[in-house]
């Protein structure tokens, strides 16, 4: 459930979500979750990193407006949820949107390769472009780019860092034997 928003001139509500060992900043528009940061990143870091993505937007800290997103992320971290039912409001090129939609099809607790995603979107020669689009995913965890690994099963780059990627895969009990 993603929408491509044409205008960036809107308010983005931000909050720092703390739950157990997890502390991540999140942001949402009135239309859905628009950004999830990395473990240990501050809300200010997320705003600073997102300032080019959300050029004309106003940021407002408002935990109450983000409750639905925070509740579902907490349930995920507690092992009570393996998918998210809220709307996402992300900006990207049509190619990025296609890749991000393909990421949503990766089942909880499994991993696929970048070439698997390229095949899934009908662009088998676009593995590097797929990797670039995955790296631009603004909503970590909820669009599960952490489930994408190298063709040989090796953990590869992740905007939140490899420690966060490993932690997410362990949480999902993904088969890490080959990683």
mmCIF file of C-alpha atoms in Angstrom:
data_model
loop_
_atom_site.group_PDB
_atom_site.id
_atom_site.type_symbol
_atom_site.label_atom_id
_atom_site.label_comp_id
_atom_site.label_asym_id
_atom_site.label_seq_id
_atom_site.Cartn_x
_atom_site.Cartn_y
_atom_site.Cartn_z
ATOM 1 C CA UNK A 1 0.000 0.000 0.000
ATOM 2 C CA UNK A 2 2.145 2.844 -1.257
ATOM 3 C CA UNK A 3 1.151 6.054 -2.920
ATOM 4 C CA UNK A 4 3.312 8.256 -5.063
ATOM 5 C CA UNK A 5 2.788 11.820 -3.952
ATOM 6 C CA UNK A 6 3.450 14.479 -6.579
ATOM 7 C CA UNK A 7 3.711 17.403 -4.187
ATOM 8 C CA UNK A 8 6.214 17.675 -1.376
ATOM 9 C CA UNK A 9 4.696 20.783 0.152
ATOM 10 C CA UNK A 10 3.051 19.210 3.170
ATOM 11 C CA UNK A 11 3.610 18.694 6.858
ATOM 12 C CA UNK A 12 5.629 15.698 7.960
ATOM 13 C CA UNK A 13 5.062 14.555 11.515
ATOM 14 C CA UNK A 14 8.050 13.039 13.268
ATOM 15 C CA UNK A 15 8.684 11.007 16.405
ATOM 16 C CA UNK A 16 11.487 9.063 18.001
ATOM 17 C CA UNK A 17 10.242 5.533 18.594
ATOM 18 C CA UNK A 18 11.869 3.793 21.554
ATOM 19 C CA UNK A 19 10.982 0.194 22.382
ATOM 20 C CA UNK A 20 13.306 -2.236 24.136
ATOM 21 C CA UNK A 21 16.679 -2.079 22.418
ATOM 22 C CA UNK A 22 15.145 -0.328 19.390
ATOM 23 C CA UNK A 23 15.320 3.441 18.962
ATOM 24 C CA UNK A 24 14.449 4.718 15.486
ATOM 25 C CA UNK A 25 13.062 7.990 14.166
ATOM 26 C CA UNK A 26 9.958 7.867 11.995
ATOM 27 C CA UNK A 27 8.037 10.402 9.949
ATOM 28 C CA UNK A 28 4.641 10.456 8.268
ATOM 29 C CA UNK A 29 2.460 12.746 6.245
ATOM 30 C CA UNK A 30 -1.297 12.851 6.635
ATOM 31 C CA UNK A 31 -1.354 10.183 3.901
ATOM 32 C CA UNK A 32 0.931 7.570 5.463
ATOM 33 C CA UNK A 33 4.348 6.595 6.780
ATOM 34 C CA UNK A 34 7.010 8.381 4.752
ATOM 35 C CA UNK A 35 10.345 7.640 6.459
ATOM 36 C CA UNK A 36 11.909 5.277 8.966
ATOM 37 C CA UNK A 37 15.456 5.866 10.094
ATOM 38 C CA UNK A 38 18.200 3.645 11.438
ATOM 39 C CA UNK A 39 18.793 2.381 14.965
ATOM 40 C CA UNK A 40 20.284 5.130 17.083
ATOM 41 C CA UNK A 41 19.556 7.861 14.567
ATOM 42 C CA UNK A 42 17.936 10.953 16.054
ATOM 43 C CA UNK A 43 14.837 12.624 14.717
ATOM 44 C CA UNK A 44 17.063 15.573 13.829
ATOM 45 C CA UNK A 45 19.292 13.211 11.796
ATOM 46 C CA UNK A 46 16.249 11.930 9.920
ATOM 47 C CA UNK A 47 15.063 15.454 9.215
ATOM 48 C CA UNK A 48 18.531 16.531 8.067
ATOM 49 C CA UNK A 49 18.906 13.470 5.795
ATOM 50 C CA UNK A 50 15.382 13.899 4.496
ATOM 51 C CA UNK A 51 15.622 17.633 3.895
ATOM 52 C CA UNK A 52 16.503 17.132 0.237
ATOM 53 C CA UNK A 53 13.718 14.575 -0.194
ATOM 54 C CA UNK A 54 11.138 16.754 1.546
ATOM 55 C CA UNK A 55 12.359 20.171 0.394
ATOM 56 C CA UNK A 56 9.219 22.231 0.889
ATOM 57 C CA UNK A 57 7.854 20.270 3.822
ATOM 58 C CA UNK A 58 7.419 21.433 7.375
ATOM 59 C CA UNK A 59 8.464 18.976 10.096
ATOM 60 C CA UNK A 60 6.439 18.824 13.325
ATOM 61 C CA UNK A 61 7.211 16.482 16.218
ATOM 62 C CA UNK A 62 3.952 14.736 17.129
ATOM 63 C CA UNK A 63 4.030 11.288 18.743
ATOM 64 C CA UNK A 64 0.233 11.106 18.860
ATOM 65 C CA UNK A 65 -0.183 11.363 15.088
ATOM 66 C CA UNK A 66 2.310 8.512 14.641
ATOM 67 C CA UNK A 67 0.754 6.118 17.173
ATOM 68 C CA UNK A 68 -0.587 3.633 14.591
ATOM 69 C CA UNK A 69 2.879 3.297 13.025
ATOM 70 C CA UNK A 70 4.645 3.083 16.375
ATOM 71 C CA UNK A 71 2.204 0.459 17.678
ATOM 72 C CA UNK A 72 2.664 -1.777 14.637
ATOM 73 C CA UNK A 73 6.468 -1.451 14.722
ATOM 74 C CA UNK A 74 6.456 -2.380 18.424
ATOM 75 C CA UNK A 75 4.285 -5.418 17.647
ATOM 76 C CA UNK A 76 6.741 -6.421 14.903
ATOM 77 C CA UNK A 77 9.708 -6.112 17.280
ATOM 78 C CA UNK A 78 7.814 -8.141 19.895
ATOM 79 C CA UNK A 79 7.227 -10.937 17.356
ATOM 80 C CA UNK A 80 3.461 -10.323 17.296
ATOM 81 C CA UNK A 81 3.263 -9.001 13.722
ATOM 82 C CA UNK A 82 4.939 -10.019 10.472
ATOM 83 C CA UNK A 83 3.445 -7.410 8.127
ATOM 84 C CA UNK A 84 2.139 -3.863 8.327
ATOM 85 C CA UNK A 85 -1.385 -2.730 7.501
ATOM 86 C CA UNK A 86 -0.898 1.030 7.424
ATOM 87 C CA UNK A 87 -0.604 3.235 4.358
ATOM 88 C CA UNK A 88 2.853 4.337 3.195
ATOM 89 C CA UNK A 89 3.385 7.674 1.494
ATOM 90 C CA UNK A 90 6.754 7.565 -0.240
ATOM 91 C CA UNK A 91 8.291 9.537 -3.069
ATOM 92 C CA UNK A 92 10.356 7.929 -5.766
ATOM 93 C CA UNK A 93 10.765 7.370 -9.452
ATOM 94 C CA UNK A 94 8.469 4.874 -11.170
ATOM 95 C CA UNK A 95 11.403 2.403 -11.209
ATOM 96 C CA UNK A 96 12.016 2.846 -7.469
ATOM 97 C CA UNK A 97 8.307 2.388 -6.784
ATOM 98 C CA UNK A 98 8.332 -0.869 -8.772
ATOM 99 C CA UNK A 99 11.323 -2.165 -6.794
ATOM 100 C CA UNK A 100 9.793 -1.150 -3.459
ATOM 101 C CA UNK A 101 6.542 -2.914 -4.374
ATOM 102 C CA UNK A 102 8.572 -6.058 -5.150
ATOM 103 C CA UNK A 103 10.187 -5.827 -1.704
ATOM 104 C CA UNK A 104 6.735 -5.937 -0.120
ATOM 105 C CA UNK A 105 6.208 -9.356 -1.729
ATOM 106 C CA UNK A 106 9.179 -10.943 0.088
ATOM 107 C CA UNK A 107 7.723 -13.208 2.779
ATOM 108 C CA UNK A 108 8.564 -12.593 6.424
ATOM 109 C CA UNK A 109 11.579 -14.626 7.532
ATOM 110 C CA UNK A 110 12.986 -15.226 4.054
ATOM 111 C CA UNK A 111 15.747 -13.643 2.028
ATOM 112 C CA UNK A 112 16.147 -13.087 -1.688
ATOM 113 C CA UNK A 113 18.964 -11.746 -3.824
ATOM 114 C CA UNK A 114 19.166 -8.489 -5.743
ATOM 115 C CA UNK A 115 19.023 -10.516 -8.948
ATOM 116 C CA UNK A 116 15.826 -12.196 -7.692
ATOM 117 C CA UNK A 117 14.242 -8.744 -7.366
ATOM 118 C CA UNK A 118 15.506 -7.748 -10.832
ATOM 119 C CA UNK A 119 13.905 -10.920 -12.229
ATOM 120 C CA UNK A 120 10.678 -10.289 -10.311
ATOM 121 C CA UNK A 121 10.230 -6.847 -11.877
ATOM 122 C CA UNK A 122 11.052 -8.110 -15.375
ATOM 123 C CA UNK A 123 14.422 -6.336 -15.573
ATOM 124 C CA UNK A 124 16.983 -9.145 -15.109
ATOM 125 C CA UNK A 125 19.901 -7.023 -16.367
ATOM 126 C CA UNK A 126 19.131 -4.155 -13.962
ATOM 127 C CA UNK A 127 20.662 -5.678 -10.820
ATOM 128 C CA UNK A 128 22.767 -2.587 -10.017
ATOM 129 C CA UNK A 129 19.824 -0.253 -10.584
ATOM 130 C CA UNK A 130 17.742 -2.481 -8.320
ATOM 131 C CA UNK A 131 20.433 -2.171 -5.646
ATOM 132 C CA UNK A 132 20.403 1.607 -5.976
ATOM 133 C CA UNK A 133 16.600 1.713 -5.691
ATOM 134 C CA UNK A 134 16.706 -0.541 -2.633
ATOM 135 C CA UNK A 135 19.292 1.753 -1.056
ATOM 136 C CA UNK A 136 16.908 4.681 -1.577
ATOM 137 C CA UNK A 137 14.058 2.982 0.305
ATOM 138 C CA UNK A 138 12.859 5.675 2.725
ATOM 139 C CA UNK A 139 10.840 3.384 4.989
ATOM 140 C CA UNK A 140 13.229 0.851 6.469
ATOM 141 C CA UNK A 141 11.714 -2.232 8.109
ATOM 142 C CA UNK A 142 8.201 -1.634 6.736
ATOM 143 C CA UNK A 143 9.345 -2.053 3.132
ATOM 144 C CA UNK A 144 11.647 -4.974 3.924
ATOM 145 C CA UNK A 145 14.852 -4.185 2.081
ATOM 146 C CA UNK A 146 16.683 -5.969 4.918
ATOM 147 C CA UNK A 147 15.483 -9.254 3.351
ATOM 148 C CA UNK A 148 17.653 -8.690 0.269
ATOM 149 C CA UNK A 149 21.124 -10.241 0.363
ATOM 150 C CA UNK A 150 23.912 -10.890 -2.107
ATOM 151 C CA UNK A 151 23.528 -13.668 -4.661
ATOM 152 C CA UNK A 152 25.903 -15.844 -2.613
ATOM 153 C CA UNK A 153 23.808 -15.204 0.516
ATOM 154 C CA UNK A 154 26.226 -12.685 1.987
ATOM 155 C CA UNK A 155 24.918 -9.697 3.882
ATOM 156 C CA UNK A 156 25.452 -6.586 1.809
ATOM 157 C CA UNK A 157 24.950 -2.861 2.333
ATOM 158 C CA UNK A 158 22.051 -1.522 4.301
ATOM 159 C CA UNK A 159 21.282 2.139 5.021
ATOM 160 C CA UNK A 160 20.733 1.265 8.685
ATOM 161 C CA UNK A 161 24.038 -0.617 8.849
ATOM 162 C CA UNK A 162 24.772 -4.328 8.711
ATOM 163 C CA UNK A 163 24.242 -4.705 12.470
ATOM 164 C CA UNK A 164 20.650 -3.479 12.079
ATOM 165 C CA UNK A 165 20.110 -5.718 9.040
ATOM 166 C CA UNK A 166 21.401 -8.723 10.978
ATOM 167 C CA UNK A 167 19.208 -7.859 13.963
ATOM 168 C CA UNK A 168 16.100 -7.643 11.749
ATOM 169 C CA UNK A 169 16.844 -10.959 10.034
ATOM 170 C CA UNK A 170 17.472 -12.633 13.397
ATOM 171 C CA UNK A 171 14.196 -11.189 14.704
ATOM 172 C CA UNK A 172 12.414 -12.791 11.753
ATOM 173 C CA UNK A 173 14.328 -16.058 12.259
ATOM 174 C CA UNK A 174 15.504 -15.862 8.681
ATOM 175 C CA UNK A 175 17.826 -18.617 7.573
ATOM 176 C CA UNK A 176 21.158 -17.015 8.347
ATOM 177 C CA UNK A 177 23.172 -20.244 8.188
ATOM 178 C CA UNK A 178 24.654 -19.318 4.824
ATOM 179 C CA UNK A 179 25.178 -15.672 5.696
#
